[in-house]
PDB file of C-alpha atoms in Angstrom:
ATOM      1  CA  MET D   1      76.109 195.642 -70.370  1.00 59.00           C
ATOM      2  CA  GLY D   2      77.937 192.440 -69.698  1.00 79.00           C
ATOM      3  CA  PHE D   3      78.831 190.662 -66.509  1.00 81.00           C
ATOM      4  CA  ILE D   4      82.186 192.243 -66.045  1.00 78.00           C
ATOM      5  CA  GLU D   5      80.927 195.713 -66.750  1.00 81.00           C
ATOM      6  CA  ASP D   6      78.188 195.181 -64.107  1.00 82.00           C
ATOM      7  CA  ILE D   7      80.816 194.144 -61.576  1.00 81.00           C
ATOM      8  CA  ILE D   8      83.007 197.183 -62.516  1.00 83.00           C
ATOM      9  CA  GLY D   9      80.013 199.460 -62.234  1.00 83.00           C
ATOM     10  CA  ILE D  10      79.319 198.413 -58.778  1.00 81.00           C
ATOM     11  CA  PHE D  11      82.776 199.646 -57.663  1.00 83.00           C
ATOM     12  CA  VAL D  12      82.994 202.627 -60.014  1.00 84.00           C
ATOM     13  CA  ASN D  13      79.765 204.398 -59.071  1.00 80.00           C
ATOM     14  CA  PRO D  14      80.795 205.113 -55.414  1.00 79.00           C
ATOM     15  CA  ILE D  15      84.189 206.557 -56.272  1.00 82.00           C
ATOM     16  CA  LYS D  16      83.386 208.337 -59.558  1.00 83.00           C
ATOM     17  CA  GLY D  17      83.564 212.073 -59.402  1.00 77.00           C
ATOM     18  CA  TYR D  18      86.039 212.378 -56.596  1.00 72.00           C
ATOM     19  CA  THR D  19      88.823 214.896 -56.999  1.00 75.00           C
ATOM     20  CA  ILE D  20      92.142 215.480 -55.390  1.00 80.00           C
ATOM     21  CA  PRO D  21      92.885 214.585 -52.456  1.00 83.00           C
ATOM     22  CA  GLU D  22      90.090 211.930 -52.270  1.00 86.00           C
ATOM     23  CA  SER D  23      91.098 210.417 -55.501  1.00 86.00           C
ATOM     24  CA  THR D  24      94.681 210.291 -54.533  1.00 88.00           C
ATOM     25  CA  LEU D  25      93.789 208.342 -51.435  1.00 92.00           C
ATOM     26  CA  ILE D  26      91.457 205.942 -53.359  1.00 90.00           C
ATOM     27  CA  VAL D  27      94.277 205.088 -55.754  1.00 90.00           C
ATOM     28  CA  ILE D  28      96.586 204.569 -52.827  1.00 92.00           C
ATOM     29  CA  GLY D  29      94.041 202.352 -51.118  1.00 93.00           C
ATOM     30  CA  ALA D  30      93.748 200.262 -54.256  1.00 92.00           C
ATOM     31  CA  ALA D  31      97.557 199.915 -54.484  1.00 92.00           C
ATOM     32  CA  VAL D  32      97.750 198.889 -50.831  1.00 93.00           C
ATOM     33  CA  LEU D  33      94.962 196.285 -51.271  1.00 92.00           C
ATOM     34  CA  LEU D  34      96.533 194.743 -54.331  1.00 91.00           C
ATOM     35  CA  SER D  35     100.023 194.857 -52.858  1.00 90.00           C
ATOM     36  CA  LEU D  36      98.842 193.106 -49.679  1.00 90.00           C
ATOM     37  CA  MET D  37      97.067 190.513 -51.738  1.00 89.00           C
ATOM     38  CA  THR D  38     100.043 189.898 -54.065  1.00 87.00           C
ATOM     39  CA  THR D  39     102.616 189.880 -51.340  1.00 86.00           C
ATOM     40  CA  GLY D  40     100.434 187.687 -49.056  1.00 85.00           C
ATOM     41  CA  ALA D  41      99.909 185.159 -51.914  1.00 85.00           C
ATOM     42  CA  ASN D  42     103.595 185.046 -52.673  1.00 83.00           C
ATOM     43  CA  ARG D  43     104.477 184.701 -48.995  1.00 83.00           C
ATOM     44  CA  PHE D  44     102.189 181.746 -48.411  1.00 84.00           C
ATOM     45  CA  LEU D  45     102.280 179.960 -51.815  1.00 84.00           C
ATOM     46  CA  VAL D  46     105.996 180.256 -52.933  1.00 82.00           C
ATOM     47  CA  ASP D  47     108.762 178.373 -51.368  1.00 82.00           C
ATOM     48  CA  TYR D  48     111.450 181.164 -51.396  1.00 79.00           C
ATOM     49  CA  LYS D  49     114.040 178.911 -49.703  1.00 83.00           C
ATOM     50  CA  LYS D  50     113.779 176.560 -52.597  1.00 84.00           C
ATOM     51  CA  VAL D  51     113.912 179.441 -55.052  1.00 82.00           C
ATOM     52  CA  ALA D  52     116.917 181.037 -53.379  1.00 82.00           C
ATOM     53  CA  LYS D  53     118.762 177.665 -53.267  1.00 86.00           C
ATOM     54  CA  ASN D  54     118.113 176.972 -57.001  1.00 86.00           C
ATOM     55  CA  ARG D  55     119.191 180.511 -57.919  1.00 84.00           C
ATOM     56  CA  ARG D  56     122.334 180.252 -55.937  1.00 88.00           C
ATOM     57  CA  GLU D  57     123.299 176.852 -57.539  1.00 88.00           C
ATOM     58  CA  PHE D  58     122.527 178.316 -61.047  1.00 87.00           C
ATOM     59  CA  MET D  59     124.638 181.380 -60.452  1.00 88.00           C
ATOM     60  CA  ALA D  60     127.479 179.273 -59.033  1.00 89.00           C
ATOM     61  CA  TRP D  61     127.299 177.001 -62.195  1.00 88.00           C
ATOM     62  CA  GLN D  62     127.373 180.150 -64.435  1.00 88.00           C
ATOM     63  CA  GLN D  63     130.419 181.521 -62.584  1.00 89.00           C
ATOM     64  CA  ALA D  64     132.172 178.116 -62.905  1.00 89.00           C
ATOM     65  CA  VAL D  65     131.431 178.069 -66.666  1.00 88.00           C
ATOM     66  CA  LYS D  66     132.642 181.663 -67.035  1.00 89.00           C
ATOM     67  CA  LYS D  67     135.845 180.823 -65.143  1.00 88.00           C
ATOM     68  CA  ALA D  68     136.486 177.619 -67.074  1.00 86.00           C
ATOM     69  CA  ARG D  69     136.097 179.488 -70.369  1.00 86.00           C
ATOM     70  CA  LYS D  70     138.305 182.349 -69.222  1.00 87.00           C
ATOM     71  CA  GLU D  71     141.028 179.900 -68.168  1.00 85.00           C
ATOM     72  CA  GLY D  72     140.636 177.694 -71.232  1.00 82.00           C
ATOM     73  CA  ASP D  73     140.043 174.585 -69.092  1.00 79.00           C
ATOM     74  CA  GLU D  74     138.277 172.340 -71.699  1.00 83.00           C
ATOM     75  CA  LYS D  75     138.025 169.373 -69.302  1.00 85.00           C
ATOM     76  CA  GLN D  76     136.247 171.388 -66.624  1.00 83.00           C
ATOM     77  CA  LEU D  77     134.056 173.127 -69.198  1.00 81.00           C
ATOM     78  CA  ASP D  78     132.961 169.722 -70.633  1.00 84.00           C
ATOM     79  CA  LYS D  79     132.240 168.546 -67.136  1.00 86.00           C
ATOM     80  CA  LEU D  80     130.133 171.603 -66.474  1.00 84.00           C
ATOM     81  CA  MET D  81     128.280 171.492 -69.776  1.00 85.00           C
ATOM     82  CA  LYS D  82     127.174 167.946 -69.015  1.00 83.00           C
ATOM     83  CA  ARG D  83     125.237 169.450 -66.094  1.00 85.00           C
ATOM     84  CA  GLN D  84     123.741 172.210 -68.235  1.00 85.00           C
ATOM     85  CA  ALA D  85     120.401 170.485 -68.887  1.00 85.00           C
ATOM     86  CA  ALA D  86     119.935 169.745 -65.139  1.00 86.00           C
ATOM     87  CA  VAL D  87     120.942 173.268 -64.139  1.00 85.00           C
ATOM     88  CA  MET D  88     118.499 174.859 -66.716  1.00 85.00           C
ATOM     89  CA  LYS D  89     115.738 172.526 -65.537  1.00 86.00           C
ATOM     90  CA  MET D  90     116.400 173.586 -61.900  1.00 85.00           C
ATOM     91  CA  SER D  91     116.393 177.289 -62.974  1.00 84.00           C
ATOM     92  CA  SER D  92     113.079 176.778 -64.784  1.00 85.00           C
ATOM     93  CA  ARG D  93     111.539 175.234 -61.660  1.00 83.00           C
ATOM     94  CA  ALA D  94     112.601 178.210 -59.655  1.00 82.00           C
ATOM     95  CA  THR D  95     110.959 180.607 -62.136  1.00 81.00           C
ATOM     96  CA  LEU D  96     107.837 178.505 -62.281  1.00 82.00           C
ATOM     97  CA  GLU D  97     107.665 178.517 -58.460  1.00 79.00           C
ATOM     98  CA  GLN D  98     107.526 182.241 -58.449  1.00 78.00           C
ATOM     99  CA  MET D  99     104.915 182.301 -61.203  1.00 82.00           C
ATOM    100  CA  LYS D 100     102.426 180.275 -59.193  1.00 80.00           C
ATOM    101  CA  THR D 101     100.712 183.322 -57.900  1.00 83.00           C
ATOM    102  CA  THR D 102     100.486 185.176 -61.218  1.00 84.00           C
ATOM    103  CA  ALA D 103      97.007 183.762 -62.165  1.00 78.00           C
ATOM    104  CA  ILE D 104      95.716 184.436 -58.672  1.00 81.00           C
ATOM    105  CA  THR D 105      96.795 188.044 -58.587  1.00 86.00           C
ATOM    106  CA  PHE D 106      96.614 189.117 -62.214  1.00 88.00           C
ATOM    107  CA  ILE D 107      92.774 188.932 -62.559  1.00 87.00           C
ATOM    108  CA  PRO D 108      92.145 191.129 -59.460  1.00 87.00           C
ATOM    109  CA  LEU D 109      94.813 193.473 -60.699  1.00 88.00           C
ATOM    110  CA  LEU D 110      93.041 193.847 -64.089  1.00 88.00           C
ATOM    111  CA  LEU D 111      89.662 194.416 -62.372  1.00 88.00           C
ATOM    112  CA  VAL D 112      90.877 196.952 -59.882  1.00 89.00           C
ATOM    113  CA  TYR D 113      92.890 198.807 -62.581  1.00 87.00           C
ATOM    114  CA  ASN D 114      89.864 198.763 -64.839  1.00 88.00           C
ATOM    115  CA  VAL D 115      87.704 200.186 -62.083  1.00 89.00           C
ATOM    116  CA  LEU D 116      90.247 203.023 -61.438  1.00 89.00           C
ATOM    117  CA  ILE D 117      90.556 203.829 -65.191  1.00 88.00           C
ATOM    118  CA  THR D 118      86.798 203.913 -65.548  1.00 88.00           C
ATOM    119  CA  ALA D 119      86.277 206.076 -62.417  1.00 87.00           C
ATOM    120  CA  PHE D 120      89.200 208.373 -63.191  1.00 85.00           C
ATOM    121  CA  PRO D 121      89.842 208.482 -66.997  1.00 86.00           C
ATOM    122  CA  THR D 122      93.389 209.351 -68.057  1.00 77.00           C
ATOM    123  CA  GLY D 123      92.454 213.063 -68.619  1.00 77.00           C
ATOM    124  CA  VAL D 124      91.471 213.473 -64.964  1.00 80.00           C
ATOM    125  CA  ALA D 125      94.053 214.541 -62.404  1.00 81.00           C
ATOM    126  CA  VAL D 126      94.205 212.248 -59.366  1.00 83.00           C
ATOM    127  CA  ALA D 127      97.325 213.466 -57.669  1.00 84.00           C
ATOM    128  CA  PHE D 128      99.463 216.523 -57.503  1.00 80.00           C
ATOM    129  CA  SER D 129     103.267 216.140 -58.014  1.00 78.00           C
ATOM    130  CA  PRO D 130     105.718 218.908 -57.003  1.00 76.00           C
ATOM    131  CA  ILE D 131     108.081 217.353 -59.499  1.00 75.00           C
ATOM    132  CA  MET D 132     107.519 217.714 -63.191  1.00 74.00           C
ATOM    133  CA  PHE D 133     107.112 214.320 -64.856  1.00 71.00           C
ATOM    134  CA  PRO D 134     107.267 214.495 -68.664  1.00 70.00           C
ATOM    135  CA  TYR D 135     104.007 213.143 -70.273  1.00 66.00           C
ATOM    136  CA  ALA D 136     102.658 212.155 -66.860  1.00 63.00           C
ATOM    137  CA  GLY D 137     100.365 214.992 -66.044  1.00 59.00           C
ATOM    138  CA  THR D 138      97.103 216.119 -67.405  1.00 53.00           C
ATOM    139  CA  THR D 139      98.094 219.699 -66.942  1.00 56.00           C
ATOM    140  CA  SER D 140     101.287 221.283 -65.687  1.00 51.00           C
ATOM    141  CA  THR D 141     102.072 224.566 -64.034  1.00 55.00           C
ATOM    142  CA  GLY D 142     105.638 225.726 -63.848  1.00 55.00           C
ATOM    143  CA  ALA D 143     107.702 223.045 -62.119  1.00 53.00           C
ATOM    144  CA  ALA D 144     104.743 220.936 -60.875  1.00 60.00           C
ATOM    145  CA  SER D 145     102.241 218.628 -62.536  1.00 76.00           C
ATOM    146  CA  PHE D 146      98.997 216.815 -61.953  1.00 80.00           C
ATOM    147  CA  LEU D 147      99.228 213.052 -62.454  1.00 82.00           C
ATOM    148  CA  SER D 148      96.668 210.880 -64.101  1.00 82.00           C
ATOM    149  CA  VAL D 149      95.580 207.534 -62.510  1.00 84.00           C
ATOM    150  CA  VAL D 150      98.020 205.637 -64.635  1.00 85.00           C
ATOM    151  CA  TYR D 151     101.082 207.358 -63.378  1.00 85.00           C
ATOM    152  CA  TRP D 152      99.852 207.690 -59.796  1.00 88.00           C
ATOM    153  CA  TYR D 153      98.931 204.074 -59.457  1.00 89.00           C
ATOM    154  CA  PHE D 154     102.328 203.061 -60.929  1.00 88.00           C
ATOM    155  CA  LEU D 155     104.182 205.280 -58.398  1.00 88.00           C
ATOM    156  CA  ALA D 156     101.957 204.324 -55.363  1.00 91.00           C
ATOM    157  CA  SER D 157     102.165 200.658 -56.254  1.00 90.00           C
ATOM    158  CA  PHE D 158     105.972 200.628 -56.268  1.00 90.00           C
ATOM    159  CA  ALA D 159     106.197 202.817 -53.126  1.00 90.00           C
ATOM    160  CA  ILE D 160     103.940 200.374 -51.306  1.00 91.00           C
ATOM    161  CA  SER D 161     104.931 196.999 -52.677  1.00 87.00           C
ATOM    162  CA  ILE D 162     108.631 197.186 -52.052  1.00 86.00           C
ATOM    163  CA  PRO D 163     108.399 197.784 -48.250  1.00 88.00           C
ATOM    164  CA  LEU D 164     105.582 195.235 -48.050  1.00 86.00           C
ATOM    165  CA  SER D 165     107.665 192.635 -49.785  1.00 84.00           C
ATOM    166  CA  ARG D 166     110.499 193.343 -47.310  1.00 84.00           C
ATOM    167  CA  LEU D 167     108.011 193.238 -44.358  1.00 84.00           C
ATOM    168  CA  PHE D 168     106.509 189.853 -45.495  1.00 79.00           C
ATOM    169  CA  GLY D 169     109.998 188.435 -46.266  1.00 75.00           C
ATOM    170  CA  VAL D 170     109.292 188.096 -49.987  1.00 74.00           C
ATOM    171  CA  GLN D 171     112.077 189.168 -52.183  1.00 65.00           C
ATOM    172  CA  THR D 172     111.734 188.461 -55.871  1.00 53.00           C
ATOM    173  CA  PHE D 173     115.342 187.674 -56.682  1.00 48.00           C
ATOM    174  CA  SER D 174     118.951 188.495 -56.020  1.00 48.00           C
ATOM    175  CA  LEU D 175     121.824 188.722 -58.490  1.00 47.00           C
ATOM    176  CA  THR D 176     124.426 187.465 -56.085  1.00 49.00           C
ATOM    177  CA  PRO D 177     124.780 183.689 -55.696  1.00 45.00           C
ATOM    178  CA  THR D 178     125.535 183.812 -51.962  1.00 47.00           C
ATOM    179  CA  SER D 179     122.618 185.940 -50.841  1.00 44.00           C
ATOM    180  CA  VAL D 180     119.690 184.394 -49.075  1.00 42.00           C
ATOM    181  CA  THR D 181     116.284 185.942 -49.661  1.00 41.00           C
ATOM    182  CA  ARG D 182     114.680 184.769 -46.557  1.00 38.00           C
TER     183      ARG D 182
END
Protein backbone atom coordinates (compact mmCIF):
# COMPACT_ATOMS: atom_id res chain seq x y z
CA MET A 1 0.00 0.00 0.00
CA GLY A 2 1.07 3.55 -0.63
CA PHE A 3 1.32 6.50 1.71
CA ILE A 4 -2.15 7.86 0.95
CA GLU A 5 -3.77 4.44 1.30
CA ASP A 6 -2.11 4.09 4.72
CA ILE A 7 -3.50 7.46 5.83
CA ILE A 8 -6.96 6.60 4.52
CA GLY A 9 -6.78 3.18 6.21
CA ILE A 10 -6.13 4.83 9.59
CA PHE A 11 -9.46 6.66 9.33
CA VAL A 12 -11.45 3.96 7.51
CA ASN A 13 -10.86 1.10 9.96
CA PRO A 14 -12.64 2.71 12.94
CA ILE A 15 -15.76 3.62 10.94
CA LYS A 16 -15.99 0.66 8.58
CA GLY A 17 -18.94 -1.61 9.16
CA TYR A 18 -21.25 0.90 10.80
CA THR A 19 -24.83 0.96 9.57
CA ILE A 20 -27.73 3.38 9.82
CA PRO A 21 -27.97 5.53 12.05
CA GLU A 22 -24.25 5.59 12.95
CA SER A 23 -23.18 5.84 9.31
CA THR A 24 -25.64 8.70 8.82
CA LEU A 25 -24.10 10.63 11.70
CA ILE A 26 -20.53 9.88 10.58
CA VAL A 27 -21.23 11.38 7.15
CA ILE A 28 -22.92 14.40 8.75
CA GLY A 29 -19.88 14.82 11.02
CA ALA A 30 -17.57 14.73 8.00
CA ALA A 31 -19.75 17.31 6.23
CA VAL A 32 -19.71 19.57 9.32
CA LEU A 33 -15.93 19.25 9.66
CA LEU A 34 -15.27 20.09 6.01
CA SER A 35 -17.83 22.90 5.97
CA LEU A 36 -16.30 24.48 9.07
CA MET A 37 -12.83 24.22 7.55
CA THR A 38 -13.89 25.65 4.20
CA THR A 39 -16.03 28.43 5.64
CA GLY A 40 -13.38 29.35 8.20
CA ALA A 41 -10.67 29.49 5.53
CA ASN A 42 -12.89 31.65 3.33
CA ARG A 43 -13.76 33.95 6.22
CA PHE A 44 -10.19 34.61 7.24
CA LEU A 45 -8.37 34.49 3.89
CA VAL A 46 -10.76 36.18 1.44
CA ASP A 47 -11.48 39.90 1.46
CA TYR A 48 -15.21 39.81 0.76
CA LYS A 49 -15.55 43.59 0.92
CA LYS A 50 -13.14 43.87 -2.00
CA VAL A 51 -14.91 41.06 -3.87
CA ALA A 52 -18.32 42.67 -3.35
CA LYS A 53 -17.01 46.08 -4.44
CA ASN A 54 -15.46 44.63 -7.61
CA ARG A 55 -18.61 42.69 -8.43
CA ARG A 56 -20.81 45.76 -7.94
CA GLU A 57 -18.58 47.82 -10.25
CA PHE A 58 -18.57 45.05 -12.87
CA MET A 59 -22.35 44.65 -12.76
CA ALA A 60 -22.83 48.43 -12.96
CA TRP A 61 -20.52 48.54 -16.00
CA GLN A 62 -22.44 45.66 -17.63
CA GLN A 63 -25.75 47.42 -17.05
CA ALA A 64 -24.37 50.68 -18.49
CA VAL A 65 -23.15 48.82 -21.61
CA LYS A 66 -26.52 47.13 -22.00
CA LYS A 67 -28.33 50.44 -21.61
CA ALA A 68 -26.04 52.19 -24.13
CA ARG A 69 -26.58 49.40 -26.67
CA LYS A 70 -30.33 49.47 -26.14
CA GLU A 71 -30.46 53.23 -26.61
CA GLY A 72 -28.00 53.14 -29.53
CA ASP A 73 -25.67 55.65 -27.80
CA GLU A 74 -22.43 54.95 -29.69
CA LYS A 75 -20.48 57.69 -27.89
CA GLN A 76 -21.32 56.29 -24.45
CA LEU A 77 -20.70 52.73 -25.67
CA ASP A 78 -17.24 53.65 -26.99
CA LYS A 79 -16.44 55.32 -23.67
CA LEU A 80 -17.56 52.21 -21.77
CA MET A 81 -15.69 49.83 -24.06
CA LYS A 82 -12.44 51.70 -23.40
CA ARG A 83 -12.85 50.62 -19.77
CA GLN A 84 -13.55 46.99 -20.72
CA ALA A 85 -10.01 45.68 -20.16
CA ALA A 86 -9.77 47.32 -16.73
CA VAL A 87 -13.20 46.08 -15.71
CA MET A 88 -12.43 42.52 -16.86
CA LYS A 89 -9.14 42.59 -14.96
CA MET A 90 -10.96 43.77 -11.84
CA SER A 91 -13.52 40.97 -12.25
CA SER A 92 -10.73 38.42 -12.63
CA ARG A 93 -9.10 39.69 -9.43
CA ALA A 94 -12.38 39.21 -7.57
CA THR A 95 -12.63 35.64 -8.84
CA LEU A 96 -9.01 34.88 -7.95
CA GLU A 97 -9.56 36.36 -4.49
CA GLN A 98 -12.30 33.81 -3.88
CA MET A 99 -10.22 30.98 -5.33
CA LYS A 100 -7.44 31.49 -2.76
CA THR A 101 -8.79 28.84 -0.46
CA THR A 102 -9.43 26.20 -3.11
CA ALA A 103 -6.03 24.51 -2.77
CA ILE A 104 -6.27 24.59 1.02
CA THR A 105 -9.71 23.01 1.14
CA PHE A 106 -9.69 20.74 -1.91
CA ILE A 107 -7.08 18.23 -0.72
CA PRO A 108 -8.78 17.58 2.66
CA LEU A 109 -12.10 17.28 0.81
CA LEU A 110 -10.64 14.58 -1.44
CA LEU A 111 -9.12 12.74 1.52
CA VAL A 112 -12.30 12.81 3.62
CA TYR A 113 -14.46 11.87 0.66
CA ASN A 114 -12.10 8.99 -0.18
CA VAL A 115 -12.31 7.80 3.45
CA LEU A 116 -16.12 7.89 3.30
CA ILE A 117 -16.29 6.07 -0.04
CA THR A 118 -13.85 3.41 1.19
CA ALA A 119 -15.70 2.91 4.49
CA PHE A 120 -19.16 2.99 2.92
CA PRO A 121 -19.04 1.82 -0.72
CA THR A 122 -21.76 3.13 -3.01
CA GLY A 123 -23.79 -0.08 -2.64
CA VAL A 124 -24.09 0.44 1.13
CA ALA A 125 -27.00 2.43 2.56
CA VAL A 126 -25.90 5.19 4.95
CA ALA A 127 -29.14 7.12 5.34
CA PHE A 128 -32.85 6.62 5.02
CA SER A 129 -34.91 9.06 3.01
CA PRO A 130 -38.69 9.28 3.33
CA ILE A 131 -38.69 10.86 -0.13
CA MET A 132 -37.90 8.77 -3.18
CA PHE A 133 -34.83 10.09 -5.03
CA PRO A 134 -34.37 8.57 -8.48
CA TYR A 135 -31.05 6.72 -8.84
CA ALA A 136 -29.98 7.84 -5.35
CA GLY A 137 -30.75 4.80 -3.28
CA THR A 138 -29.23 1.42 -2.95
CA THR A 139 -32.68 -0.08 -2.49
CA SER A 140 -36.11 1.42 -2.43
CA THR A 141 -39.34 0.41 -0.79
CA GLY A 142 -42.52 2.11 -1.92
CA ALA A 143 -42.20 5.87 -1.53
CA ALA A 144 -38.93 5.77 0.45
CA SER A 145 -35.32 5.01 -0.35
CA PHE A 146 -31.99 4.34 1.25
CA LEU A 147 -29.24 6.73 0.24
CA SER A 148 -25.64 5.89 -0.57
CA VAL A 149 -22.76 7.93 0.84
CA VAL A 150 -22.49 9.94 -2.38
CA TYR A 151 -26.02 11.33 -2.18
CA TRP A 152 -26.13 11.62 1.59
CA TYR A 153 -22.85 13.57 1.73
CA PHE A 154 -24.06 15.84 -1.07
CA LEU A 155 -27.33 16.61 0.75
CA ALA A 156 -25.71 16.96 4.18
CA SER A 157 -22.96 19.20 2.85
CA PHE A 158 -25.40 21.65 1.27
CA ALA A 159 -27.67 21.62 4.30
CA ILE A 160 -24.73 22.45 6.55
CA SER A 161 -22.58 24.75 4.42
CA ILE A 162 -25.29 27.26 3.51
CA PRO A 163 -26.22 28.16 7.12
CA LEU A 164 -22.54 28.11 8.13
CA SER A 165 -21.63 30.53 5.36
CA ARG A 166 -24.37 32.88 6.55
CA LEU A 167 -23.23 32.49 10.17
CA PHE A 168 -19.60 33.26 9.29
CA GLY A 169 -20.61 36.14 7.01
CA VAL A 170 -19.24 34.44 3.93
CA GLN A 171 -21.45 34.67 0.89
CA THR A 172 -20.07 33.49 -2.40
CA PHE A 173 -21.73 36.00 -4.72
CA SER A 174 -24.74 38.09 -5.46
CA LEU A 175 -26.28 38.84 -8.81
CA THR A 176 -27.49 42.29 -7.89
CA PRO A 177 -24.94 45.10 -8.18
CA THR A 178 -26.21 46.99 -5.15
CA SER A 179 -26.14 44.14 -2.62
CA VAL A 180 -23.40 43.95 -0.03
CA THR A 181 -22.22 40.49 0.98
CA ARG A 182 -20.82 41.44 4.32
